[in-house]
Amino acid sequence: MAVAHRKLLRSRQVGSLLFLLCISVGSAATIRYSVAEEMESGSFVANVAKDLGLEVGKLAARGARLVSEGNKLHFRLHRKTGDLFVKEKLDRESLCGKADPCVLHFEIVLAEPLQSFRVEVRVFDINDNAPVFLNKEPLLKIPESTPLGSRFPLQSAQDLDVGLNGLQNYTLSPNAYFHLHTRFRSHGPKYAELVLDKPLDREEQPEVNLTITAVDGGSPPKSGIAHIRVEVLDVNDHVPLFSRLVYRAQVPENSANGSLVATVSATDLDEGSNKEITYSLAQNPEAVLQTFQIDSQTGEVRLRGPLDFEAIETYDIDIQATDGGGLSAHSKVLVEVVDVNDNPPEVTVSSVSSPLPEDSPLQTVVALFSIRDRDVRVGGKITCFLREDLPFAVKPTFRNSYSLVTDRGLDREEVSGYNITVVAMDTGPPSLFTETVIEVLISDINDNPPIFQEDSYILTVRENNSPAIFIGKVHAEDLDLGENAQVTYTLLPPQSGDLSVFAYISINSDNGKLYALRTMDYEAIQNFQFVVKATDGGFLSLSSQVTVRVVVLDDNDNRPMILYPLQNGTLPCNDLVPRSADAGYLVTKVVAVDGDSGQNSWLSYHLLKATDPGLFSVQQQNGEIRTLRQISERDPMIQKLIVLVQDHGQPALSTTASLNILLVDGFSEPYLQFRDPSKNPTRVNPSTKYLVISLAVLSFLFLLSVTVIFVIHIYQKVKYREKFTVQEHFYDDCNFPNNLVQGGTSGSLSQPCPYEMCSATGTSNSEFRFLKRFMPNFPFPHGTGEAKTEAGSSLPPDSDRNRSRGSEDHGRVPDNCM
């Protein structure tokens, strides 16, 4: 029943204390609460959101959490409601020991923005511990001759509670010899002394039994008892006498076990065994007995256990000296623990913002942490700094609390993360420090455009390629990460707005590979260029551009085309050569062009077939046909030549030109059109018809070009007022009927042909020596070294010299037949 009654009273006491919670908000955003110990897990403490002035739900939205300075949290926070609850049953004695007040510290950390609030919860003591005597049956040996008023200290009762709930008083059972006197220690619990009121008589009563009760101040009070047995000794009329009543000593807290603390000394005036003194630590608290020991013979007090200034600063040690007769005396040793700097600062990181965007502004809070140094008195001022030169700085917020902020700009492409070493150092001596590593990752933003590997690209493709063929690749690198580094390639139209380039080229938007969409023709287009744009995948995308030039390589896909003599399928135009011509006489010239370029357009001329191969030769480089020897009377009048025109491509392509040469005695003889009697008339093949039409169109364009050049030439002559005389004779035909060739006598000319009449100067013969075909002498650009035809073929430089020489030699070469 008594136990049930005590439990009921205890529950009422806890319940009453729950209503005495007090809340106070101090400076520097410190919130203070008060709770009673032994509160059950889940007990309500306070509403934090209300005390912080935050709306319900803000704690959850900002990720509120509790961070303790120690390793254990005693409370939990309900984020949705903001209520603070007890996490587990609180025992003030195990949390704080004898310290009063008992205050638990922790922080409430909020994110977005990063913010922290210090919270102090004071745990009030309840009377849940009764006073306890360590020795339940102490024994006192008191000589019968002990004078009245002698005092005998008793062991102190231990009560873990503090304040009013701690030990308050002692009571002694009724007896005839002693009364109880309660005394106070400067540091430690109260203790009681037995005061002798009546002389002891061993013969009358050799032993006295007493009961001492220790009572606390709780409501209801609790108590503990011990049974004291007093043994009355025979007469020993001198008690030991200490040299001092109080011994004082200072011991550094880092002293090793066995270190000498103090030496006590006592003397006894008795003789024999009554003079022999032994020393002991009598009636001392458990903390003293665990920390100190005394040599019973020498009185040397030495360390038995470690000292910790942060736990206990002073010790009050009772020393008892007992002689051989059982008499004892008491003295005190006051030990002052000297603080040394033996505790490095402790760093507690409460929150870290990682990863951190690389575009974070200066003074952005990266982490929050606090520093505590247990050596408050000797540690001196604490300095906090970073071990390395990093773009961060330590900034104090309030007492012993700091924030890690950005000090310079961040660039993820240079450094993707930091291991920040925070050093907390006291001033000592000796100076102690603690290093704490805070890892911060840097997140990427789209701040780098794609960069092409080359300033410009030149790609080549050979003409007559297959459609959709791969011709090259462009590549751009982006230093960013993820989507910010994903590059997409697109084609941009030229500044002229001509979109025809898109008909030739396409690009793979993912890898930058370029493809030719159609077959290239070098004769139509030799090169073109366009712009490729590389765009990254960032939210605000960045881009760069590069120019790509595509060069079309020539293939030998065009045969040489004969410009003169015309090979249009009609009756050929015959060239006249006087029989009086000497060796090397320029008869005519085969003119051909090749639509290709470079080596593929270099032409060479060869005499493939001739009526008399030994009479004429063809210059390989320029196609000039000259006589090899003096023409004789035995040479046939009609000379038929077939000239092979071949380019230098691989493989080489060629074509042939057929022409007739008439050997005449003079230019007054009729110039007959020759038709080969061996060739019978045949029906024209339709494909030949189209070929003839094509050649006719090309011939027309050639004549038109010559006419335009001629007009320009005349215009330039008029402009510079240069006079020249051109004699022109236009004949309607330059071909004779076939019957005249075969020996007919008709002398009429059926087709006109223009000639320039040239007389031989310096001779008595007034007859015309030859007819020179009239062609205007067109001016060519200075410095070229050669004349180029409209189709692009090269005329050798000596062609003009031949014309000039022909004029000086009275125009003996018929250059063209119009």
mmCIF file of N, CA, C and O in Angstrom, residues 20 81 94-95 208 226 231 269 350 438 480 483 485 490 572 641 655 661 721 744 747 762:
data_model
loop_
_atom_site.group_PDB
_atom_site.id
_atom_site.type_symbol
_atom_site.label_atom_id
_atom_site.label_comp_id
_atom_site.label_asym_id
_atom_site.label_seq_id
_atom_site.Cartn_x
_atom_site.Cartn_y
_atom_site.Cartn_z
ATOM 1 N N LEU A 20 3.414 23.765 -15.262
ATOM 2 C CA LEU A 20 4.271 24.881 -14.852
ATOM 3 C C LEU A 20 5.333 25.177 -15.894
ATOM 4 O O LEU A 20 6.345 25.807 -15.605
ATOM 5 N N THR A 81 2.445 20.301 -37.291
ATOM 6 C CA THR A 81 1.757 21.123 -36.279
ATOM 7 C C THR A 81 2.707 22.085 -35.579
ATOM 8 O O THR A 81 2.260 23.067 -35.000
ATOM 9 N N SER A 94 20.660 11.562 -14.597
ATOM 10 C CA SER A 94 21.572 10.979 -15.580
ATOM 11 C C SER A 94 22.009 12.013 -16.606
ATOM 12 O O SER A 94 23.080 11.882 -17.205
ATOM 13 N N LEU A 95 21.196 13.048 -16.834
ATOM 14 C CA LEU A 95 21.544 14.075 -17.800
ATOM 15 C C LEU A 95 22.525 15.091 -17.222
ATOM 16 O O LEU A 95 23.481 15.478 -17.909
ATOM 17 N N VAL A 208 26.739 1.046 22.254
ATOM 18 C CA VAL A 208 25.540 1.866 22.087
ATOM 19 C C VAL A 208 25.087 1.761 20.617
ATOM 20 O O VAL A 208 25.880 1.994 19.681
ATOM 21 N N ALA A 226 20.573 4.554 8.503
ATOM 22 C CA ALA A 226 21.770 3.763 8.749
ATOM 23 C C ALA A 226 21.820 3.446 10.245
ATOM 24 O O ALA A 226 21.422 4.269 11.085
ATOM 25 N N GLU A 231 31.133 1.401 19.750
ATOM 26 C CA GLU A 231 31.859 0.501 20.639
ATOM 27 C C GLU A 231 32.695 1.356 21.603
ATOM 28 O O GLU A 231 33.499 2.185 21.161
ATOM 29 N N LEU A 269 50.430 11.933 21.982
ATOM 30 C CA LEU A 269 51.280 12.025 23.170
ATOM 31 C C LEU A 269 51.318 10.735 23.970
ATOM 32 O O LEU A 269 52.092 10.613 24.952
ATOM 33 N N SER A 350 25.657 21.795 -38.103
ATOM 34 C CA SER A 350 24.209 21.612 -37.994
ATOM 35 C C SER A 350 23.523 21.499 -39.347
ATOM 36 O O SER A 350 22.493 20.838 -39.464
ATOM 37 N N ILE A 438 34.013 19.729 -44.437
ATOM 38 C CA ILE A 438 32.650 19.908 -44.956
ATOM 39 C C ILE A 438 32.717 19.738 -46.465
ATOM 40 O O ILE A 438 33.424 20.479 -47.155
ATOM 41 N N ASP A 480 29.719 22.220 -69.951
ATOM 42 C CA ASP A 480 28.711 22.019 -68.924
ATOM 43 C C ASP A 480 28.398 20.530 -68.781
ATOM 44 O O ASP A 480 29.003 19.681 -69.435
ATOM 45 N N GLU A 483 21.993 18.065 -69.442
ATOM 46 C CA GLU A 483 21.295 18.682 -70.569
ATOM 47 C C GLU A 483 22.018 19.931 -71.067
ATOM 48 O O GLU A 483 21.939 20.266 -72.245
ATOM 49 N N ALA A 485 25.007 20.221 -71.584
ATOM 50 C CA ALA A 485 26.112 19.837 -72.466
ATOM 51 C C ALA A 485 25.638 19.078 -73.698
ATOM 52 O O ALA A 485 26.461 18.675 -74.516
ATOM 53 N N THR A 490 22.385 22.407 -86.298
ATOM 54 C CA THR A 490 21.435 22.827 -87.330
ATOM 55 C C THR A 490 22.187 23.604 -88.400
ATOM 56 O O THR A 490 23.271 24.141 -88.161
ATOM 57 N N PRO A 572 31.335 18.603 -144.564
ATOM 58 C CA PRO A 572 32.415 19.306 -143.868
ATOM 59 C C PRO A 572 32.938 20.476 -144.675
ATOM 60 O O PRO A 572 32.792 20.536 -145.884
ATOM 61 N N LEU A 641 41.771 13.877 -143.173
ATOM 62 C CA LEU A 641 42.465 13.645 -141.895
ATOM 63 C C LEU A 641 41.448 13.358 -140.780
ATOM 64 O O LEU A 641 40.368 13.952 -140.746
ATOM 65 N N THR A 655 37.823 12.082 -128.300
ATOM 66 C CA THR A 655 36.884 12.231 -129.411
ATOM 67 C C THR A 655 37.709 12.495 -130.681
ATOM 68 O O THR A 655 38.910 12.794 -130.606
ATOM 69 N N ILE A 661 41.211 18.412 -146.656
ATOM 70 C CA ILE A 661 42.149 19.421 -147.118
ATOM 71 C C ILE A 661 42.281 19.284 -148.643
ATOM 72 O O ILE A 661 42.536 18.174 -149.160
ATOM 73 N N ARG A 721 39.559 55.648 -130.528
ATOM 74 C CA ARG A 721 39.763 56.318 -131.818
ATOM 75 C C ARG A 721 40.971 55.764 -132.576
ATOM 76 O O ARG A 721 41.846 56.479 -133.058
ATOM 77 N N GLY A 744 34.265 18.205 -163.188
ATOM 78 C CA GLY A 744 33.289 19.023 -163.928
ATOM 79 C C GLY A 744 33.883 20.345 -164.337
ATOM 80 O O GLY A 744 34.899 20.791 -163.810
ATOM 81 N N GLY A 747 31.987 26.490 -163.194
ATOM 82 C CA GLY A 747 32.827 27.326 -162.313
ATOM 83 C C GLY A 747 32.064 28.130 -161.312
ATOM 84 O O GLY A 747 32.610 29.041 -160.741
ATOM 85 N N GLY A 762 56.069 42.525 -152.815
ATOM 86 C CA GLY A 762 57.458 42.254 -153.180
ATOM 87 C C GLY A 762 57.597 41.278 -154.335
ATOM 88 O O GLY A 762 58.690 40.782 -154.580
#
